[in-house]
C-alpha cells in the first residue's frame, strides 16, 4: 500500500511536457472587455457589418447573464476585465501564403509539441490548421482538399471568402443565448476552423487543428464550424496545449457540427492544456460548448475526447438527434490529478425516430483531482424506438481525490429504451498482484490496467491519435500509482 | 532451491501457518495436500508475496536469498511463478501484450535480451499448442470472459513462456473436466526438467495420477503433519483427512 | 420573479400563522425554541423551484395554489370508524390511528406491549416523557432542512412516538394508519414522528397513508428514525392517498454500529406525492436497504428522493426502486450515494428501473454517485423501457391473453420489491393493490 502510494505520488508529480513559452512578437489588445474592444477585434479582422452586429448582440446579452454555478467545480471568480481578448503573432507581411512563409519560431513551437506540420504533411497526409493564441496561422493541404471541393480554412478566412455559408450556419447549433461562455465566445471569438464537406464527398484525409495559448493573460475564444452535406464523411482531430504560467488562462471555445442525411462527422479531441502546478497555481480554465446537430436522416456524429489537461474542464459535447435513424456517440477519457477538476459529459437529445446514442465515459482521479461525469439523455415524445446505452466508470487512485457521476435521464416515449450503468472503484488489489506476480513493476501494472480501463475509448480514436493519447495517459499517470 | 523454516503467518491476528517447514531441491515435484482451511493457499500467496499476510516468525530462502523481503515482481523475476486458483481478469488488457510485457520484464530481470515481436509471436504460438489454447483467446483481454478451463490453460501457457525455476500451482485442477485436466497435466509434465521445481497444491489425489509427484506432504492446521511419497496420497484418498487430523491433534 | 418567491414564502408563513388548535408542550423551552427557530427559517430558506437541483422535476406551484389549514382538535372517532377502509388488511398488530395529524386513542390498540416498549401519541409523550423526547428530537432531522420540514417543525403537535429500550424485541408489527379526511377547509396534516430503537432492539413498523375518494388535503409528515447499536427496524410504508391529495414524507434516518434498516415504500396514490429519505451512517458496520415501488397514472406526480450518506467506514447500502407508469403522469427518481473521504470500504449499490406502459407518461431519473474515498465498491444502474415484446409474445404463444400477460410481466417486474415485505397479509395486499392499478392501466390503454 505504502509503496503503491509512493508511486502514485511520483506519478502525480510528473511534469507538464508542453510547458514552454515561445518568444514571438505578437499583436495583443490590452486586457478588458467593452464594445470598443469588440469593434477593434472585428476591425482587425476586416469583418463585414453583419458579423459585427452579431458580436454586439451577443455582448449585450452576455451583460445580462450570470456565471453558471451548477458544475461540481470550484474556482475564484474570473475577472473578465483582466483578460486580453485578442492576441495574434505579428507578421512581417499580411500573412503567410504557404508553410514556408510561416514564422520559423512558430513552426518550432509546433515541433516542440510533437506535431511538426511539415512532417505530418509528409507522413500522415493530415491537413492541419493551427490556431496560435487567437488566430489561425497555417492551414496545410488546402489545395488538395479544394480539388474535391472540401473547404478547410480558418474561420476568419471563411468570413471573408464564404460569407454566405458562415451566415447560414453560424450560431444555428449553439445560439449566443445558449449559455454564459458560449455567449462570451460569440462576442469575442477571434478565429477557429471552418470545414465544409460537399454532398457525397468522403474527405480524403483526416483534418486536424492544433490549438495553443502562448501569450500571458490571453483568453482563447476560437469558434469551429463543420458542415457535412448529405452523404459526406469527415474525421476531424483537435489537439490543445498551453505554456506553464502562474495565472489562470481562459479558454472558452464553441464548436458547432451540422450533419445532413447519411453524413458522418467523427470529432476527436486530445486536450492537454496546462493543468496548473501541484498546488493548483495556474492552469487553463477550459469552458467549452460543443454541440452537433444531426439534421439529416441517418446522420451520425461521434465525439471522442481524451481530457488530461486544464485546471478546470467544463464541457459537454452533445448531439441533437433530429433526423430519423440518426446516431450520436460520446466516448470520453478524463483524467484529473494534482488539483485538477473536470466536470464533463454529454447530452443526447433524441428528437427523431429510431435514433440511437451510446455513451462511454471513463474517469480517472488521482492526487487531489475531482472528476465528474454529468450527462443528460432526453427521449422526447416523437422519439419512437429510440435507444440509449450509457456506461460510466470511475477509477480512483489514492484517497484524496473524488469521482462523481450525475446522469439525468428524461423519458417521454414508452417505446424508447434507456440503460445506464455506472461503477466507481479503485484498481483491484488482486489485479495488481496478478500483474506483479508475472514480473511487471507496480507502475507498469497500473499503467497497463488503466490503459485497459480506457481501451473502449482509445479504440475510437484514429490510429495516430490513439498512440498519442496512450502516451499522454501514461505520462499523466507516471509515478501516480500503487 | 527453496527452504522454508518454521514459517508462521497470520491474517488479521489469526494464525494460519504455525511453524511450517519444507525443503525443495531442484527438479523435484512436491504435492501439498490438506483439508479446506489448512493453509494451502496462504502458503502459495506468501511465497509469491501477496499483501495482507503477516509473517510472525520463520524464514524462506530461495537459492539462499531471503525471499520474504522481496516485492512480488522481484520474486517473479527470480523465477517464481504462481499459477492461481482463480486467475484474475484484466478487462481491456490484451492477453498477448500482457504476456509480452511480462516475459520481457522477467527476461530483463534475468539479464537476457528482450524478445522482438516476431520471436515472441513464434514462441507464443508454439507454447499455446502445448496447452491447446485457442488462438482467439490470445487476442482477447486477459482472462476476461474465459471459462474456468480456459483460464487454467492460460496460466500454464504463461508458465511455459516464463520458464520459472519454481512453479507453484494452486489448485490448478479445481473446476476442470477430465479432458482439460489431461491437457493441463500434459502441459505441466512437458515443463518438468532437472532445474525446475514444482509445488502442486491440491485437494484431490486425482491430479497426482496425471502429474506424478516425488513427495507428498499433508498440511493440517498450519503445519506439515506427514510427508511421504505417492502412496501417502492414495492412503488419503481411501481414508480421508480425518485420521491424520486426529493423529496430528493427539 | 422575486415577487413570486415572496408570495410563495408568504404561503408558508400563513400556513403557520393561521393554524388552529393548541400546540402541546408550551412549557417545554427546547420545544418552543425549536418551533420558533423553524418559523424564523421560513423567512430565509430557499423556495423550491425548477432551478434547485432537489426540485428540478417537481413543481410546487400547483400545491401552493391551494390553501390548507391545520384543523383544530381531534377528529370525531365515530366519523373515523365510519370512514372505514383502513381496516384492511387485518393482521395481528399494535395499532395507532392518526386522523388529520392527530392520534385517536379510541381507535388505537396498543395493549400487551412488552415492558420497555412505548408506542403511542407524540402529544401524550410530550406530557409524560419530555426529557426522552428532548434528547432525541432533531437528532436525525435538520429542522430546517427545507421549507416543508420547517413548516412541520414550526407546528409540531402530534404523531407517533415509538421507543424501544435496549434489547426489546416486538412480537408483532406496529401499524400506523394516517387517515386524512376532507373538510370544508382543505386540511394541512402534519404528523411528526419519532422512532428510537436502543441497542439491540428490534421492530417492524408498518405505515399506511389513506384518504377517501377525492378529498383534497396536504399531508406533510416528518419522521425521525434513530437506530442504535445492533438495532433492527423493518419499515413498510404504503402510500394510498386520495386522488387529489398532496403528500410529502420526509424521513431522516441515523444508524449506529451494526444496525440494520430495511425500508420499503409502495406509492400508489396522491395527485402529487413525494418521499424524501435521508439516511446517515454514524458508526461502522451498519446496513441500510431501501426499496420502493411506484405506479403513476393520469394526473399523478410521484417523486422519490434518496440521499444516502456514508460518513464512516465499513457500511453498506442497497437501494432498489421500480416504477410503472401507465398514464399521463410523471415519475421522478433522484438517488444520491455520498461517500465521504474517511468512509473506506463503503459498499453501495442503487438501481432504478422503470416501465412505461403508455404514451404521455414521463419519467425523470437521476442516480448520483459522489465519491471521495478510494477503497469503495459503488455502482448504480438505471433502465427505462417498455415491456419486452419477446416476453409478451412468449406468454401469448402459450395461450395467455395480452392483458393477462402484461399484468403477469408487471407483477414479475415489481415482485422483487413486494417480496421484501415480511408481513404476509401486507404483501398480499400490496400485490392486490398493484393488480388493481394495472387493471386501471389496461383500461387506460384501451
CSV table of C-alpha atoms in Angstrom, one decimal, chain A residues 1 3 429-431 433-442 444 448-449 452-453 455, chain B residues 50-51 71-73 76-77 80-82 84 89 91-93 101-102 105 143 155 158:
chain,number,residue,atom,x,y,z
A,1,UNK,CA,0.0,0.0,0.0
A,3,UNK,CA,4.8,1.7,-1.9
A,429,UNK,CA,-5.5,-5.4,-5.4
A,430,UNK,CA,-5.9,-8.8,-7.0
A,431,UNK,CA,-5.3,-7.3,-10.5
A,433,UNK,CA,-0.9,-8.7,-7.6
A,434,UNK,CA,-1.5,-10.8,-10.6
A,435,UNK,CA,0.5,-8.5,-12.9
A,436,UNK,CA,3.3,-8.2,-10.4
A,437,UNK,CA,3.4,-12.0,-9.9
A,438,UNK,CA,4.1,-12.1,-13.7
A,439,UNK,CA,7.1,-9.8,-13.2
A,440,UNK,CA,5.6,-6.4,-14.0
A,441,UNK,CA,6.6,-3.4,-11.9
A,442,UNK,CA,3.8,-1.8,-9.9
A,444,UNK,CA,3.7,-0.8,-15.3
A,448,UNK,CA,-1.5,-1.4,-18.1
A,449,UNK,CA,-4.7,-1.8,-16.1
A,452,UNK,CA,-7.2,-1.4,-20.3
A,453,UNK,CA,-9.8,0.6,-18.5
A,455,UNK,CA,-9.5,0.8,-24.1
B,50,UNK,CA,0.8,-11.1,-1.8
B,51,UNK,CA,-0.1,-8.3,0.7
B,71,UNK,CA,8.4,-7.4,-3.8
B,72,UNK,CA,6.1,-9.8,-5.9
B,73,UNK,CA,7.7,-8.7,-9.2
B,76,UNK,CA,8.7,-13.3,-10.3
B,77,UNK,CA,11.9,-12.1,-12.0
B,80,UNK,CA,8.9,-17.9,-9.0
B,81,UNK,CA,5.6,-18.5,-10.8
B,82,UNK,CA,2.3,-18.8,-9.1
B,84,UNK,CA,-3.6,-19.1,-9.4
B,89,UNK,CA,-9.5,-10.8,-15.2
B,91,UNK,CA,-10.6,-6.0,-18.8
B,92,UNK,CA,-9.2,-4.2,-21.8
B,93,UNK,CA,-5.6,-5.6,-21.4
B,101,UNK,CA,5.4,-7.2,-21.1
B,102,UNK,CA,5.6,-9.9,-18.5
B,105,UNK,CA,10.2,-7.9,-17.6
B,143,UNK,CA,-8.9,-14.0,-18.7
B,155,UNK,CA,-2.0,-19.9,-16.6
B,158,UNK,CA,2.2,-18.2,-19.1
